[in-house]
């Protein structure tokens, strides 16, 4: 999978809590392995994000697509998780958290250490192939692969393998990030299985994989958005998804 030179004129901004600086990853979130017309598309990875507790509500309210979360069968805590915008402020993707707030701790991989129970649902707006802001290239359409990449990177961001120091984890994270990107680019490959889960009450196929660090899934909804999810401690097999009727309620709970 070849990647063209990246344009610096269009960026994705991640809004996080007030106790951590927002990151500017450098490119608009786009999907791997989608074809478009005209100039050769630029393969751009959606910006990975680190979750924080207090996330501004404004971006969620301004999104041009519906948000998805676990359905009403889940009765635990819910919260705003993160939001991603492109250079002109348009919301491209975001996520809602359920259960414990995932944090990076060195003891998460220990068999006898504390184990979080959480699921994060990623919603990615459906964006077509489009020109970059400076008109020099083409950004790929979003797809299930976009959701798979964001979910995979989200799980990595809150994972710290047991008995691994800071230097080794940096190397591990870089390696695993490349692996997550490659896996998202091959959703039909042997690393993924099919899991049927309800979306607004309708059984829907998802691409699913799991590891010792948690699970990741990705699919699309009849409503035209792409869904990803990742978690640890909560089984993915009993989950269901539904449109969020009042996303402001998540700010109240977070």
PDB file of C-alpha atoms in Angstrom, residues 8-236:
ATOM      1  CA  UNK A   8      -0.197  20.156   5.067  1.00  0.00           C
ATOM      2  CA  UNK A   9      -3.059  22.476   4.224  1.00  0.00           C
ATOM      3  CA  UNK A  10      -5.899  20.427   5.646  1.00  0.00           C
ATOM      4  CA  UNK A  11      -5.804  19.068   9.194  1.00  0.00           C
ATOM      5  CA  UNK A  12      -7.922  17.147  11.661  1.00  0.00           C
ATOM      6  CA  UNK A  13      -8.196  18.719  15.087  1.00  0.00           C
ATOM      7  CA  UNK A  14      -8.960  16.610  18.119  1.00  0.00           C
ATOM      8  CA  UNK A  15     -10.796  18.337  20.934  1.00  0.00           C
ATOM      9  CA  UNK A  16      -9.990  16.932  24.360  1.00  0.00           C
ATOM     10  CA  UNK A  17     -10.460  17.936  27.964  1.00  0.00           C
ATOM     11  CA  UNK A  18      -9.137  21.226  29.347  1.00  0.00           C
ATOM     12  CA  UNK A  19      -6.323  19.511  31.236  1.00  0.00           C
ATOM     13  CA  UNK A  20      -4.545  18.378  28.058  1.00  0.00           C
ATOM     14  CA  UNK A  21      -3.567  20.221  24.913  1.00  0.00           C
ATOM     15  CA  UNK A  22      -5.523  19.487  21.767  1.00  0.00           C
ATOM     16  CA  UNK A  23      -3.462  17.682  19.153  1.00  0.00           C
ATOM     17  CA  UNK A  24      -3.161  18.667  15.505  1.00  0.00           C
ATOM     18  CA  UNK A  25      -2.221  15.443  13.728  1.00  0.00           C
ATOM     19  CA  UNK A  26      -1.673  17.142  10.377  1.00  0.00           C
ATOM     20  CA  UNK A  27      -4.187  15.601   8.004  1.00  0.00           C
ATOM     21  CA  UNK A  28      -7.921  15.205   7.635  1.00  0.00           C
ATOM     22  CA  UNK A  29      -9.294  11.825   8.664  1.00  0.00           C
ATOM     23  CA  UNK A  30      -9.708   9.550   5.651  1.00  0.00           C
ATOM     24  CA  UNK A  31     -10.026   5.891   4.975  1.00  0.00           C
ATOM     25  CA  UNK A  32      -7.624   3.317   3.552  1.00  0.00           C
ATOM     26  CA  UNK A  33      -8.318   1.432   0.356  1.00  0.00           C
ATOM     27  CA  UNK A  34     -11.140   3.458  -1.183  1.00  0.00           C
ATOM     28  CA  UNK A  35     -11.086   4.401  -4.867  1.00  0.00           C
ATOM     29  CA  UNK A  36     -11.990   7.800  -6.274  1.00  0.00           C
ATOM     30  CA  UNK A  37     -11.960   9.525  -9.628  1.00  0.00           C
ATOM     31  CA  UNK A  38      -9.508  12.062 -10.954  1.00  0.00           C
ATOM     32  CA  UNK A  39      -6.133  12.423  -9.320  1.00  0.00           C
ATOM     33  CA  UNK A  40      -4.676   9.557  -7.352  1.00  0.00           C
ATOM     34  CA  UNK A  41      -6.146   9.651  -3.827  1.00  0.00           C
ATOM     35  CA  UNK A  42      -3.998  10.393  -0.831  1.00  0.00           C
ATOM     36  CA  UNK A  43      -4.146   7.652   1.797  1.00  0.00           C
ATOM     37  CA  UNK A  44      -4.640   9.545   5.032  1.00  0.00           C
ATOM     38  CA  UNK A  45      -5.071   7.974   8.426  1.00  0.00           C
ATOM     39  CA  UNK A  46      -7.734   9.390  10.738  1.00  0.00           C
ATOM     40  CA  UNK A  47      -5.985  11.108  13.602  1.00  0.00           C
ATOM     41  CA  UNK A  48      -5.464   8.855  16.626  1.00  0.00           C
ATOM     42  CA  UNK A  49      -6.710  10.383  19.828  1.00  0.00           C
ATOM     43  CA  UNK A  50      -6.049  10.027  23.520  1.00  0.00           C
ATOM     44  CA  UNK A  51      -9.224  10.010  25.604  1.00  0.00           C
ATOM     45  CA  UNK A  52      -9.772  12.595  28.331  1.00  0.00           C
ATOM     46  CA  UNK A  53     -12.624  12.900  30.774  1.00  0.00           C
ATOM     47  CA  UNK A  54     -14.108  16.347  30.101  1.00  0.00           C
ATOM     48  CA  UNK A  55     -14.715  16.772  26.376  1.00  0.00           C
ATOM     49  CA  UNK A  56     -16.462  19.869  24.946  1.00  0.00           C
ATOM     50  CA  UNK A  57     -20.055  19.222  23.909  1.00  0.00           C
ATOM     51  CA  UNK A  58     -20.162  21.806  21.091  1.00  0.00           C
ATOM     52  CA  UNK A  59     -18.540  19.563  18.486  1.00  0.00           C
ATOM     53  CA  UNK A  60     -20.940  16.723  19.182  1.00  0.00           C
ATOM     54  CA  UNK A  61     -23.902  19.059  18.759  1.00  0.00           C
ATOM     55  CA  UNK A  62     -22.492  20.432  15.487  1.00  0.00           C
ATOM     56  CA  UNK A  63     -21.919  17.050  13.823  1.00  0.00           C
ATOM     57  CA  UNK A  64     -23.717  16.649  10.470  1.00  0.00           C
ATOM     58  CA  UNK A  65     -24.428  12.972  11.187  1.00  0.00           C
ATOM     59  CA  UNK A  66     -26.138  11.039  13.995  1.00  0.00           C
ATOM     60  CA  UNK A  67     -24.133   9.671  16.906  1.00  0.00           C
ATOM     61  CA  UNK A  68     -24.286   6.025  17.859  1.00  0.00           C
ATOM     62  CA  UNK A  69     -23.739   4.402  21.241  1.00  0.00           C
ATOM     63  CA  UNK A  70     -24.582   1.201  23.079  1.00  0.00           C
ATOM     64  CA  UNK A  71     -28.330   0.655  23.139  1.00  0.00           C
ATOM     65  CA  UNK A  72     -30.588   0.827  26.183  1.00  0.00           C
ATOM     66  CA  UNK A  73     -29.720  -2.718  27.224  1.00  0.00           C
ATOM     67  CA  UNK A  74     -26.502  -1.226  28.619  1.00  0.00           C
ATOM     68  CA  UNK A  75     -27.298   0.497  31.936  1.00  0.00           C
ATOM     69  CA  UNK A  76     -23.827   1.594  33.087  1.00  0.00           C
ATOM     70  CA  UNK A  77     -22.063   4.986  32.930  1.00  0.00           C
ATOM     71  CA  UNK A  78     -21.857   6.873  29.638  1.00  0.00           C
ATOM     72  CA  UNK A  79     -19.657   9.830  28.670  1.00  0.00           C
ATOM     73  CA  UNK A  80     -18.352  11.959  25.820  1.00  0.00           C
ATOM     74  CA  UNK A  81     -15.013  10.516  24.741  1.00  0.00           C
ATOM     75  CA  UNK A  82     -13.425  12.439  21.856  1.00  0.00           C
ATOM     76  CA  UNK A  83     -14.214  14.395  18.724  1.00  0.00           C
ATOM     77  CA  UNK A  84     -12.300  14.884  15.461  1.00  0.00           C
ATOM     78  CA  UNK A  85     -12.701  17.824  13.064  1.00  0.00           C
ATOM     79  CA  UNK A  86     -11.124  18.781   9.756  1.00  0.00           C
ATOM     80  CA  UNK A  87      -9.414  22.068   8.933  1.00  0.00           C
ATOM     81  CA  UNK A  88     -12.632  24.039   8.413  1.00  0.00           C
ATOM     82  CA  UNK A  89     -14.153  22.800  11.665  1.00  0.00           C
ATOM     83  CA  UNK A  90     -16.439  20.161  10.157  1.00  0.00           C
ATOM     84  CA  UNK A  91     -16.856  17.213  12.504  1.00  0.00           C
ATOM     85  CA  UNK A  92     -15.550  14.047  10.867  1.00  0.00           C
ATOM     86  CA  UNK A  93     -15.711  11.481  13.658  1.00  0.00           C
ATOM     87  CA  UNK A  94     -15.994  11.067  17.395  1.00  0.00           C
ATOM     88  CA  UNK A  95     -16.752   8.547  20.092  1.00  0.00           C
ATOM     89  CA  UNK A  96     -18.816   7.919  23.196  1.00  0.00           C
ATOM     90  CA  UNK A  97     -17.533   5.960  26.179  1.00  0.00           C
ATOM     91  CA  UNK A  98     -19.296   3.371  28.323  1.00  0.00           C
ATOM     92  CA  UNK A  99     -18.226   1.851  31.620  1.00  0.00           C
ATOM     93  CA  UNK A 100     -14.891   2.638  33.236  1.00  0.00           C
ATOM     94  CA  UNK A 101     -12.866   5.488  31.798  1.00  0.00           C
ATOM     95  CA  UNK A 102      -9.923   3.824  30.011  1.00  0.00           C
ATOM     96  CA  UNK A 103      -6.528   5.130  31.052  1.00  0.00           C
ATOM     97  CA  UNK A 104      -2.971   4.071  30.310  1.00  0.00           C
ATOM     98  CA  UNK A 105      -1.529   2.193  33.272  1.00  0.00           C
ATOM     99  CA  UNK A 106       1.492  -0.062  33.306  1.00  0.00           C
ATOM    100  CA  UNK A 107      -0.366  -2.711  35.302  1.00  0.00           C
ATOM    101  CA  UNK A 108      -3.317  -3.174  32.919  1.00  0.00           C
ATOM    102  CA  UNK A 109      -1.728  -6.230  31.360  1.00  0.00           C
ATOM    103  CA  UNK A 110      -0.951  -7.945  34.667  1.00  0.00           C
ATOM    104  CA  UNK A 111      -3.112 -10.928  35.447  1.00  0.00           C
ATOM    105  CA  UNK A 112      -3.414  -9.851  39.073  1.00  0.00           C
ATOM    106  CA  UNK A 113      -3.680  -6.112  38.406  1.00  0.00           C
ATOM    107  CA  UNK A 114      -6.837  -3.989  38.059  1.00  0.00           C
ATOM    108  CA  UNK A 115      -8.810  -4.641  34.913  1.00  0.00           C
ATOM    109  CA  UNK A 116     -11.010  -1.983  33.363  1.00  0.00           C
ATOM    110  CA  UNK A 117     -14.445  -2.745  31.941  1.00  0.00           C
ATOM    111  CA  UNK A 118     -15.283  -0.393  29.107  1.00  0.00           C
ATOM    112  CA  UNK A 119     -16.580  -0.108  25.561  1.00  0.00           C
ATOM    113  CA  UNK A 120     -16.045   2.909  23.309  1.00  0.00           C
ATOM    114  CA  UNK A 121     -18.270   3.425  20.257  1.00  0.00           C
ATOM    115  CA  UNK A 122     -16.770   5.358  17.334  1.00  0.00           C
ATOM    116  CA  UNK A 123     -19.020   7.108  14.806  1.00  0.00           C
ATOM    117  CA  UNK A 124     -17.481   8.164  11.473  1.00  0.00           C
ATOM    118  CA  UNK A 125     -19.420  10.428   9.142  1.00  0.00           C
ATOM    119  CA  UNK A 126     -19.870   9.275   5.555  1.00  0.00           C
ATOM    120  CA  UNK A 127     -17.638  11.541   3.446  1.00  0.00           C
ATOM    121  CA  UNK A 128     -17.147  11.092  -0.321  1.00  0.00           C
ATOM    122  CA  UNK A 129     -13.893  11.389  -2.251  1.00  0.00           C
ATOM    123  CA  UNK A 130     -13.011  15.085  -2.167  1.00  0.00           C
ATOM    124  CA  UNK A 131     -10.297  17.566  -3.052  1.00  0.00           C
ATOM    125  CA  UNK A 132      -7.825  18.834  -0.493  1.00  0.00           C
ATOM    126  CA  UNK A 133      -8.163  22.467   0.589  1.00  0.00           C
ATOM    127  CA  UNK A 134      -5.293  23.574  -1.667  1.00  0.00           C
ATOM    128  CA  UNK A 135      -6.642  21.630  -4.648  1.00  0.00           C
ATOM    129  CA  UNK A 136      -3.458  19.623  -5.134  1.00  0.00           C
ATOM    130  CA  UNK A 137      -4.782  16.178  -4.233  1.00  0.00           C
ATOM    131  CA  UNK A 138      -7.753  14.006  -3.447  1.00  0.00           C
ATOM    132  CA  UNK A 139      -8.785  12.723  -0.029  1.00  0.00           C
ATOM    133  CA  UNK A 140     -10.322   9.285   0.064  1.00  0.00           C
ATOM    134  CA  UNK A 141     -13.872   8.553   1.123  1.00  0.00           C
ATOM    135  CA  UNK A 142     -14.516   7.340   4.634  1.00  0.00           C
ATOM    136  CA  UNK A 143     -15.503   3.698   5.033  1.00  0.00           C
ATOM    137  CA  UNK A 144     -15.676   0.814   7.485  1.00  0.00           C
ATOM    138  CA  UNK A 145     -11.887   0.799   7.292  1.00  0.00           C
ATOM    139  CA  UNK A 146     -11.847   4.321   8.755  1.00  0.00           C
ATOM    140  CA  UNK A 147     -13.860   3.092  11.726  1.00  0.00           C
ATOM    141  CA  UNK A 148     -11.629   0.034  12.105  1.00  0.00           C
ATOM    142  CA  UNK A 149      -8.495   2.181  12.149  1.00  0.00           C
ATOM    143  CA  UNK A 150      -9.867   4.612  14.722  1.00  0.00           C
ATOM    144  CA  UNK A 151     -11.098   1.789  16.940  1.00  0.00           C
ATOM    145  CA  UNK A 152      -7.814  -0.097  16.697  1.00  0.00           C
ATOM    146  CA  UNK A 153      -5.763   2.990  17.481  1.00  0.00           C
ATOM    147  CA  UNK A 154      -8.113   3.869  20.326  1.00  0.00           C
ATOM    148  CA  UNK A 155      -7.515   0.513  21.980  1.00  0.00           C
ATOM    149  CA  UNK A 156      -3.749   0.822  21.555  1.00  0.00           C
ATOM    150  CA  UNK A 157      -3.784   4.296  23.108  1.00  0.00           C
ATOM    151  CA  UNK A 158      -5.094   2.886  26.398  1.00  0.00           C
ATOM    152  CA  UNK A 159      -2.966  -0.258  26.440  1.00  0.00           C
ATOM    153  CA  UNK A 160       0.293  -0.778  28.265  1.00  0.00           C
ATOM    154  CA  UNK A 161       1.662  -4.328  28.067  1.00  0.00           C
ATOM    155  CA  UNK A 162       2.842  -5.806  31.350  1.00  0.00           C
ATOM    156  CA  UNK A 163       6.493  -5.364  32.349  1.00  0.00           C
ATOM    157  CA  UNK A 164       7.233  -2.814  29.633  1.00  0.00           C
ATOM    158  CA  UNK A 165       9.032   0.465  30.312  1.00  0.00           C
ATOM    159  CA  UNK A 166       8.404   3.791  28.569  1.00  0.00           C
ATOM    160  CA  UNK A 167      11.041   3.318  25.867  1.00  0.00           C
ATOM    161  CA  UNK A 168       9.915  -0.159  24.962  1.00  0.00           C
ATOM    162  CA  UNK A 169       6.260   0.866  24.934  1.00  0.00           C
ATOM    163  CA  UNK A 170       7.033   3.666  22.466  1.00  0.00           C
ATOM    164  CA  UNK A 171       8.580   1.111  20.104  1.00  0.00           C
ATOM    165  CA  UNK A 172       5.737  -1.318  20.700  1.00  0.00           C
ATOM    166  CA  UNK A 173       3.115   1.366  20.080  1.00  0.00           C
ATOM    167  CA  UNK A 174       4.723   2.413  16.804  1.00  0.00           C
ATOM    168  CA  UNK A 175       4.864  -1.166  15.614  1.00  0.00           C
ATOM    169  CA  UNK A 176       1.299  -1.960  16.682  1.00  0.00           C
ATOM    170  CA  UNK A 177      -0.005   1.252  15.094  1.00  0.00           C
ATOM    171  CA  UNK A 178       1.359   0.137  11.738  1.00  0.00           C
ATOM    172  CA  UNK A 179      -0.204  -3.279  12.301  1.00  0.00           C
ATOM    173  CA  UNK A 180      -3.583  -1.700  13.122  1.00  0.00           C
ATOM    174  CA  UNK A 181      -3.404   0.343   9.921  1.00  0.00           C
ATOM    175  CA  UNK A 182      -2.610  -2.744   7.850  1.00  0.00           C
ATOM    176  CA  UNK A 183      -5.441  -4.699   9.472  1.00  0.00           C
ATOM    177  CA  UNK A 184      -7.926  -1.894   8.810  1.00  0.00           C
ATOM    178  CA  UNK A 185      -6.839  -1.991   5.177  1.00  0.00           C
ATOM    179  CA  UNK A 186      -7.716  -5.711   4.944  1.00  0.00           C
ATOM    180  CA  UNK A 187     -11.097  -6.216   6.586  1.00  0.00           C
ATOM    181  CA  UNK A 188     -11.706  -9.323   4.480  1.00  0.00           C
ATOM    182  CA  UNK A 189      -8.470 -10.897   5.709  1.00  0.00           C
ATOM    183  CA  UNK A 190      -8.032 -13.823   8.102  1.00  0.00           C
ATOM    184  CA  UNK A 191      -7.455 -11.574  11.117  1.00  0.00           C
ATOM    185  CA  UNK A 192     -11.139 -10.616  11.103  1.00  0.00           C
ATOM    186  CA  UNK A 193     -14.247 -12.685  11.747  1.00  0.00           C
ATOM    187  CA  UNK A 194     -17.908 -11.720  11.267  1.00  0.00           C
ATOM    188  CA  UNK A 195     -20.036 -10.788  14.259  1.00  0.00           C
ATOM    189  CA  UNK A 196     -23.743 -10.039  13.923  1.00  0.00           C
ATOM    190  CA  UNK A 197     -24.950  -7.342  16.325  1.00  0.00           C
ATOM    191  CA  UNK A 198     -28.147  -5.270  16.447  1.00  0.00           C
ATOM    192  CA  UNK A 199     -28.054  -1.683  15.172  1.00  0.00           C
ATOM    193  CA  UNK A 200     -31.314   0.128  15.926  1.00  0.00           C
ATOM    194  CA  UNK A 201     -32.812  -3.323  16.391  1.00  0.00           C
ATOM    195  CA  UNK A 202     -31.647  -4.669  13.008  1.00  0.00           C
ATOM    196  CA  UNK A 203     -29.064  -7.466  12.928  1.00  0.00           C
ATOM    197  CA  UNK A 204     -25.967  -6.034  11.217  1.00  0.00           C
ATOM    198  CA  UNK A 205     -22.645  -7.647  10.218  1.00  0.00           C
ATOM    199  CA  UNK A 206     -19.452  -6.334  11.785  1.00  0.00           C
ATOM    200  CA  UNK A 207     -15.806  -7.147  11.204  1.00  0.00           C
ATOM    201  CA  UNK A 208     -14.451  -8.346  14.552  1.00  0.00           C
ATOM    202  CA  UNK A 209     -11.073  -9.245  16.025  1.00  0.00           C
ATOM    203  CA  UNK A 210      -9.718  -9.660  19.522  1.00  0.00           C
ATOM    204  CA  UNK A 211      -6.356  -9.877  21.249  1.00  0.00           C
ATOM    205  CA  UNK A 212      -4.995 -10.117  24.756  1.00  0.00           C
ATOM    206  CA  UNK A 213      -5.466  -6.348  25.059  1.00  0.00           C
ATOM    207  CA  UNK A 214      -9.140  -6.201  24.097  1.00  0.00           C
ATOM    208  CA  UNK A 215     -11.396  -6.352  21.046  1.00  0.00           C
ATOM    209  CA  UNK A 216     -12.125  -4.169  18.015  1.00  0.00           C
ATOM    210  CA  UNK A 217     -15.030  -4.190  15.573  1.00  0.00           C
ATOM    211  CA  UNK A 218     -16.177  -2.119  12.607  1.00  0.00           C
ATOM    212  CA  UNK A 219     -19.177  -1.938  10.309  1.00  0.00           C
ATOM    213  CA  UNK A 220     -21.688   0.426   8.715  1.00  0.00           C
ATOM    214  CA  UNK A 221     -25.246   1.422   9.513  1.00  0.00           C
ATOM    215  CA  UNK A 222     -28.279   1.682   7.226  1.00  0.00           C
ATOM    216  CA  UNK A 223     -28.294   5.385   8.134  1.00  0.00           C
ATOM    217  CA  UNK A 224     -25.046   6.008   6.274  1.00  0.00           C
ATOM    218  CA  UNK A 225     -22.461   6.313   9.037  1.00  0.00           C
ATOM    219  CA  UNK A 226     -19.642   3.919   9.835  1.00  0.00           C
ATOM    220  CA  UNK A 227     -19.330   2.404  13.285  1.00  0.00           C
ATOM    221  CA  UNK A 228     -16.275   1.208  15.135  1.00  0.00           C
ATOM    222  CA  UNK A 229     -15.980   0.024  18.705  1.00  0.00           C
ATOM    223  CA  UNK A 230     -13.297  -1.239  21.045  1.00  0.00           C
ATOM    224  CA  UNK A 231     -13.311  -2.461  24.589  1.00  0.00           C
ATOM    225  CA  UNK A 232     -11.817  -4.495  27.367  1.00  0.00           C
ATOM    226  CA  UNK A 233     -13.473  -6.413  30.169  1.00  0.00           C
ATOM    227  CA  UNK A 234     -16.912  -6.220  28.513  1.00  0.00           C
ATOM    228  CA  UNK A 235     -17.767  -8.886  25.963  1.00  0.00           C
ATOM    229  CA  UNK A 236     -18.589  -7.599  22.494  1.00  0.00           C
TER     230      UNK A 236
END
